[in-house]
Amino acid sequence: MSAQATDAPVYVIGHKHPDTDSVCSAIAYAYLRQALGDTRVRPARAGDLNAETGWVLQRFGLPAPERLESAAGRQLILVDHNETAQALDDIRHASVLEVWEHHRIGDLDIPRPIVFHCEPVGATATLIAEQFLLNDVPFSPAIAGGLLAAILSDTLALSSPTTAEKDRQMVRRLAIAAGVDATLVGAELLAARGDLAARSVADLVDSDFKEFDFAGHRVGIAQVEALDVSSLVARRLEALAELARVRERRGLELVLLLVTDIGRKGSHVWSAGDHQAVVDHALGCSAGEDEAWVAGCMSRKKQVVPALEEAFAAL
Ligand code: MN
Ligand code: MN
């Protein structure tokens, strides 16, 4: 490193197959370092942007970082990764100056003391945001938006078990700085992934389908979990027809589909077959209203299965 020109660029870069946390943490950390007077530091990325990240950058008016194809001879600050398998292929020929991370400690062999900040929080962006506060550097609205989006992305809008109190605190601060509603951004962000809308109802029902025997009654329960389930809710009638087909094909008495809305913390419970009134009663479905919504119902194994077991046993 001592051989490097003092004005040689320092790239802040996340992992390959970059996600929103990798990209926005790189952008924000470079911004922070520049605000502190280190004009060598610039953001980079190690691959193509995914649909969600593309949406985030456009939403908050952030330019896409430069793409680095090679790490050789570069000075790098790593964010959101510290394993060689996730880094640029020739990372061993780079000079790693710092690491900002929230994964397990990896296998990088760094032959001198560096800043290596790893903390079990929901997103690297939380740690970068904290550095703005510690260094008394104000967030621009765009930077705040990018960091906010990164935390919401990694934590599935703060619903993932990886979510730490520090993530929640940063989301509150960043939403104010960005002038946005974090809940809305979270929903838009996960919708931008485009998963549900792009998949057929048959595929959605089939991908997480389990059969149960409840006191001699054979019941199938499928589950779809997403932050924004609107594209599936809009296909409710199509889904009900699919449930009826699956019931027939598998010879079941009853088939359920839990459409779990992570953001709203509950599930739509759709069913085809016998005993639908039993289901509605057991789960507390607000039948007819809001597409059979059950507030607070998130877990098939902890909530739905025990309630149905009990209800069918009492028939
Ligand atoms: Mn990541
Ligand atoms: Mn991350």
Coordinates of C-alpha atoms and ligand atoms in Angstrom, one line a residue:
M1 CA 0.0 0.0 0.0
S2 CA 2.9 2.3 0.7
A3 CA 3.8 2.1 -3.0
Q4 CA 0.4 3.4 -4.0
A5 CA 0.2 7.0 -5.0
T6 CA -1.6 8.9 -2.3
D7 CA -4.2 10.1 -4.7
A8 CA -4.9 6.6 -6.1
P9 CA -8.6 5.8 -6.0
V10 CA -10.0 3.8 -3.1
Y11 CA -13.1 1.8 -4.2
V12 CA -15.9 0.9 -1.7
I13 CA -17.4 -2.3 -3.0
G14 CA -19.8 -5.0 -2.0
H15 CA -20.1 -8.6 -3.0
K16 CA -20.7 -10.2 -6.4
H17 CA -24.3 -10.6 -7.5
P18 CA -24.8 -7.3 -5.6
D19 CA -27.9 -6.6 -3.6
T20 CA -29.3 -3.3 -2.4
D21 CA -27.3 -3.4 0.9
S22 CA -24.0 -4.0 -1.0
V23 CA -24.7 -1.2 -3.5
C24 CA -26.2 1.4 -1.2
S25 CA -23.7 0.8 1.6
A26 CA -20.9 1.4 -1.0
I27 CA -22.5 4.6 -2.3
A28 CA -23.1 5.9 1.2
Y29 CA -19.8 5.1 2.7
A30 CA -18.0 6.7 -0.2
Y31 CA -20.2 9.8 0.3
L32 CA -19.3 9.9 4.0
R33 CA -15.6 9.6 3.3
Q34 CA -15.7 12.3 0.7
A35 CA -17.7 14.5 3.1
L36 CA -14.9 14.0 5.6
G37 CA -12.4 15.2 3.0
D38 CA -11.1 12.0 1.5
T39 CA -11.7 12.6 -2.2
R40 CA -10.0 9.4 -3.3
V41 CA -12.9 7.2 -2.1
R42 CA -15.6 6.3 -4.6
P43 CA -18.3 3.7 -4.8
A44 CA -18.1 0.6 -7.0
R45 CA -20.0 -2.6 -7.6
A46 CA -19.0 -6.2 -8.4
G47 CA -21.8 -7.1 -10.8
D48 CA -25.1 -6.2 -12.5
L49 CA -27.8 -4.4 -10.5
N50 CA -30.8 -6.5 -9.7
A51 CA -34.3 -5.2 -10.3
E52 CA -34.9 -4.1 -6.8
T53 CA -31.6 -2.2 -6.5
G54 CA -32.3 -0.6 -9.9
W55 CA -35.6 0.6 -8.6
V56 CA -34.0 2.0 -5.4
L57 CA -31.4 4.0 -7.2
Q58 CA -34.0 5.5 -9.5
R59 CA -36.4 6.1 -6.6
F60 CA -33.8 8.2 -4.7
G61 CA -31.9 9.7 -7.6
L62 CA -28.6 7.9 -6.9
P63 CA -26.3 7.1 -9.8
A64 CA -25.2 3.5 -10.3
P65 CA -21.6 2.9 -9.0
E66 CA -18.9 2.2 -11.4
R67 CA -18.5 -1.6 -12.1
L68 CA -15.2 -3.1 -11.3
E69 CA -14.2 -6.2 -13.2
S70 CA -10.9 -6.7 -11.5
A71 CA -9.6 -6.0 -8.0
A72 CA -5.9 -6.5 -8.9
G73 CA -3.8 -3.6 -7.8
R74 CA -6.8 -1.7 -6.4
Q75 CA -7.2 -0.3 -3.0
L76 CA -10.6 -1.5 -1.7
I77 CA -12.9 -0.9 1.2
L78 CA -15.2 -4.0 1.4
V79 CA -18.8 -3.6 2.5
D80 CA -21.4 -6.4 3.1
H81 CA -18.9 -9.3 2.5
N82 CA -15.5 -10.5 3.7
E83 CA -15.2 -14.0 2.1
T84 CA -13.1 -14.5 -1.0
A85 CA -15.8 -16.6 -2.6
Q86 CA -18.1 -13.6 -2.6
A87 CA -15.5 -11.0 -3.6
L88 CA -14.1 -10.1 -7.0
D89 CA -12.1 -13.1 -8.2
D90 CA -8.7 -11.6 -7.9
I91 CA -9.4 -10.0 -4.5
R92 CA -6.1 -11.5 -3.2
H93 CA -4.2 -9.1 -5.5
A94 CA -6.0 -6.1 -4.0
S95 CA -5.1 -4.1 -1.0
V96 CA -8.1 -4.2 1.4
L97 CA -8.1 -1.1 3.6
E98 CA -11.3 -1.6 5.6
V99 CA -14.2 -4.0 6.0
W100 CA -17.8 -3.1 7.1
E101 CA -19.8 -6.2 7.5
H102 CA -22.7 -8.1 9.2
H103 CA -21.9 -11.7 8.1
R104 CA -19.7 -14.4 9.6
I105 CA -16.0 -13.7 9.6
G106 CA -14.6 -15.1 6.4
D107 CA -11.3 -16.1 5.0
L108 CA -9.6 -12.9 3.8
D109 CA -5.9 -12.9 4.6
I110 CA -5.0 -9.3 5.4
P111 CA -1.4 -9.0 6.5
R112 CA -1.7 -5.8 8.5
P113 CA -4.1 -4.1 11.0
I114 CA -7.1 -2.6 9.4
V115 CA -10.5 -1.2 10.4
F116 CA -12.7 -4.4 10.4
H117 CA -16.1 -3.6 11.7
C118 CA -18.4 -6.6 11.9
E119 CA -21.6 -6.5 13.9
P120 CA -24.7 -8.8 14.0
V121 CA -27.2 -6.3 12.7
G122 CA -29.8 -6.7 9.9
A123 CA -27.8 -4.8 7.3
T124 CA -24.4 -3.3 6.6
A125 CA -26.3 -0.1 5.8
T126 CA -27.2 0.2 9.5
L127 CA -23.5 0.3 10.4
I128 CA -22.7 2.9 7.7
A129 CA -25.6 5.1 8.8
E130 CA -24.2 4.9 12.3
Q131 CA -20.9 6.2 11.1
F132 CA -22.7 9.3 9.7
L133 CA -24.0 10.0 13.2
L134 CA -20.7 9.3 14.9
N135 CA -18.9 11.6 12.5
D136 CA -21.5 14.3 12.5
V137 CA -22.1 14.2 8.8
P138 CA -25.6 14.9 7.7
F139 CA -27.5 12.5 5.4
S140 CA -28.5 13.9 2.1
P141 CA -32.1 12.9 1.3
A142 CA -30.8 10.6 -1.5
I143 CA -28.2 8.9 0.7
A144 CA -30.7 8.5 3.5
G145 CA -33.1 6.9 1.1
G146 CA -30.5 4.5 -0.2
L147 CA -29.5 3.4 3.3
L148 CA -33.1 3.1 4.4
A149 CA -33.9 0.9 1.4
A150 CA -30.8 -1.3 2.1
I151 CA -31.9 -2.0 5.6
L152 CA -35.5 -2.7 4.6
S153 CA -34.3 -5.0 1.9
D154 CA -32.0 -7.1 4.0
T155 CA -34.5 -7.3 6.9
L156 CA -37.6 -7.8 4.8
A157 CA -38.9 -4.6 6.1
L158 CA -37.7 -5.2 9.7
S159 CA -39.6 -8.5 9.9
S160 CA -36.7 -10.9 9.6
P161 CA -35.4 -12.5 12.8
T162 CA -32.0 -10.9 11.9
T163 CA -33.5 -7.5 12.7
A164 CA -31.7 -5.7 15.5
E165 CA -32.9 -2.7 17.6
K166 CA -30.2 -0.6 15.9
D167 CA -31.7 -1.4 12.5
R168 CA -35.1 -0.1 13.8
Q169 CA -33.5 3.1 15.2
M170 CA -31.7 3.8 11.9
V171 CA -34.8 3.2 9.8
R172 CA -36.6 5.8 11.9
R173 CA -33.8 8.3 11.5
L174 CA -33.2 7.6 7.8
A175 CA -36.9 7.8 6.9
I176 CA -37.1 11.3 8.4
A177 CA -33.9 12.4 6.7
A178 CA -35.1 11.0 3.4
G179 CA -38.6 12.5 3.9
V180 CA -40.3 9.2 3.2
D181 CA -42.6 6.7 4.8
A182 CA -40.5 3.6 5.6
T183 CA -43.4 1.2 5.5
L184 CA -44.3 2.5 2.0
V185 CA -40.7 2.3 0.8
G186 CA -40.5 -1.3 2.1
A187 CA -43.6 -2.4 0.3
E188 CA -42.5 -0.7 -2.9
L189 CA -39.1 -2.1 -2.7
L190 CA -40.1 -5.7 -2.3
A191 CA -42.7 -5.3 -5.0
A192 CA -39.9 -4.1 -7.2
R193 CA -38.5 -7.6 -6.9
G194 CA -41.3 -8.6 -9.1
D195 CA -41.5 -12.2 -7.8
L196 CA -45.2 -12.8 -7.2
A197 CA -46.5 -11.1 -10.3
A198 CA -44.1 -12.9 -12.5
R199 CA -45.0 -16.4 -11.2
S200 CA -48.0 -18.4 -12.1
V201 CA -50.6 -19.2 -9.4
A202 CA -50.0 -22.9 -9.9
D203 CA -46.3 -22.4 -9.2
L204 CA -47.0 -20.3 -6.1
V205 CA -49.4 -22.9 -4.7
D206 CA -47.0 -25.7 -5.4
S207 CA -43.7 -24.3 -4.2
D208 CA -44.5 -24.6 -0.5
F209 CA -47.2 -27.1 -0.1
K210 CA -47.6 -29.5 2.8
E211 CA -50.2 -32.2 3.6
F212 CA -51.6 -32.9 7.1
D213 CA -53.9 -35.5 8.7
F214 CA -56.1 -33.7 11.2
A215 CA -58.0 -36.4 13.1
G216 CA -58.4 -38.4 10.0
H217 CA -59.1 -35.5 7.7
R218 CA -56.5 -35.0 4.9
V219 CA -55.8 -31.3 4.5
G220 CA -53.3 -29.5 2.3
I221 CA -51.8 -26.1 3.3
A222 CA -49.8 -24.0 0.9
Q223 CA -48.1 -20.8 1.9
V224 CA -46.8 -17.8 0.0
E225 CA -44.9 -15.1 2.0
A226 CA -44.1 -11.7 0.6
L227 CA -44.1 -8.1 1.7
D228 CA -46.4 -7.1 -1.1
V229 CA -48.9 -9.8 -1.9
S230 CA -51.2 -7.5 -3.9
S231 CA -50.4 -9.1 -7.2
L232 CA -51.5 -12.4 -5.8
V233 CA -54.6 -11.0 -4.0
A234 CA -55.6 -9.6 -7.4
R235 CA -55.6 -13.2 -8.7
R236 CA -57.7 -14.6 -5.8
L237 CA -60.3 -16.2 -8.0
E238 CA -57.6 -17.8 -10.2
A239 CA -55.9 -19.1 -7.0
L240 CA -59.2 -20.5 -5.7
A241 CA -59.6 -22.4 -8.9
E242 CA -56.1 -23.8 -8.6
L243 CA -56.8 -24.9 -5.0
A244 CA -59.8 -26.8 -6.2
R245 CA -57.7 -28.5 -8.9
V246 CA -55.0 -29.4 -6.4
R247 CA -57.6 -30.8 -3.9
E248 CA -59.0 -33.0 -6.7
R249 CA -55.7 -34.1 -7.9
R250 CA -54.3 -35.0 -4.5
G251 CA -57.6 -36.4 -3.2
L252 CA -57.7 -34.1 -0.2
E253 CA -60.8 -32.9 1.7
L254 CA -59.6 -29.4 2.0
V255 CA -56.8 -27.3 0.6
L256 CA -55.7 -23.9 2.1
L257 CA -53.5 -21.2 0.8
L258 CA -51.9 -18.8 3.3
V259 CA -51.0 -15.6 1.6
T260 CA -48.8 -14.1 4.2
D261 CA -48.3 -10.4 4.1
I262 CA -45.0 -9.8 5.9
G263 CA -45.5 -6.1 6.0
R264 CA -49.0 -6.2 7.3
K265 CA -48.2 -9.1 9.6
G266 CA -51.0 -11.4 8.8
S267 CA -52.3 -13.8 6.2
H268 CA -55.1 -14.1 3.7
V269 CA -56.5 -17.6 4.2
W270 CA -58.1 -19.0 1.0
S271 CA -59.6 -22.5 0.9
A272 CA -61.3 -25.0 -1.4
G273 CA -63.2 -28.1 -0.3
D274 CA -65.1 -29.2 2.8
H275 CA -65.1 -27.8 6.3
Q276 CA -64.4 -24.2 5.2
A277 CA -66.5 -22.9 8.1
V278 CA -64.4 -24.9 10.5
V279 CA -61.3 -23.2 9.1
D280 CA -62.8 -19.8 9.3
H281 CA -63.9 -20.4 12.9
A282 CA -60.6 -22.0 14.0
L283 CA -58.4 -19.3 12.5
G284 CA -60.7 -16.3 13.1
C285 CA -61.0 -15.4 9.4
S286 CA -62.9 -12.2 8.8
A287 CA -64.9 -14.1 6.1
G288 CA -66.2 -12.0 3.2
E289 CA -64.2 -9.0 4.2
D290 CA -60.8 -8.2 3.0
E291 CA -60.3 -11.5 1.3
A292 CA -60.5 -13.6 4.4
W293 CA -57.8 -11.8 6.3
V294 CA -56.4 -13.2 9.6
A295 CA -54.4 -10.5 11.4
G296 CA -51.3 -11.7 13.2
C297 CA -51.3 -15.1 11.4
M298 CA -47.8 -15.6 10.0
S299 CA -46.7 -19.1 10.9
R300 CA -48.2 -22.3 9.5
K301 CA -46.4 -24.5 12.0
K302 CA -47.0 -22.5 15.1
Q303 CA -50.4 -21.0 14.4
V304 CA -52.4 -22.6 11.6
V305 CA -51.7 -26.3 12.1
P306 CA -52.4 -26.4 15.9
A307 CA -55.6 -24.5 15.5
L308 CA -56.8 -26.8 12.7
E309 CA -55.7 -30.0 14.5
E310 CA -57.9 -28.9 17.5
A311 CA -60.8 -27.9 15.4
F312 CA -60.9 -31.1 13.4
A313 CA -60.5 -33.2 16.5
A314 CA -63.6 -31.6 17.9
L315 CA -65.8 -32.3 14.8
Ligands
MN1 MN -25.7 -8.6 0.7
MN2 MN -26.3 -7.2 3.9

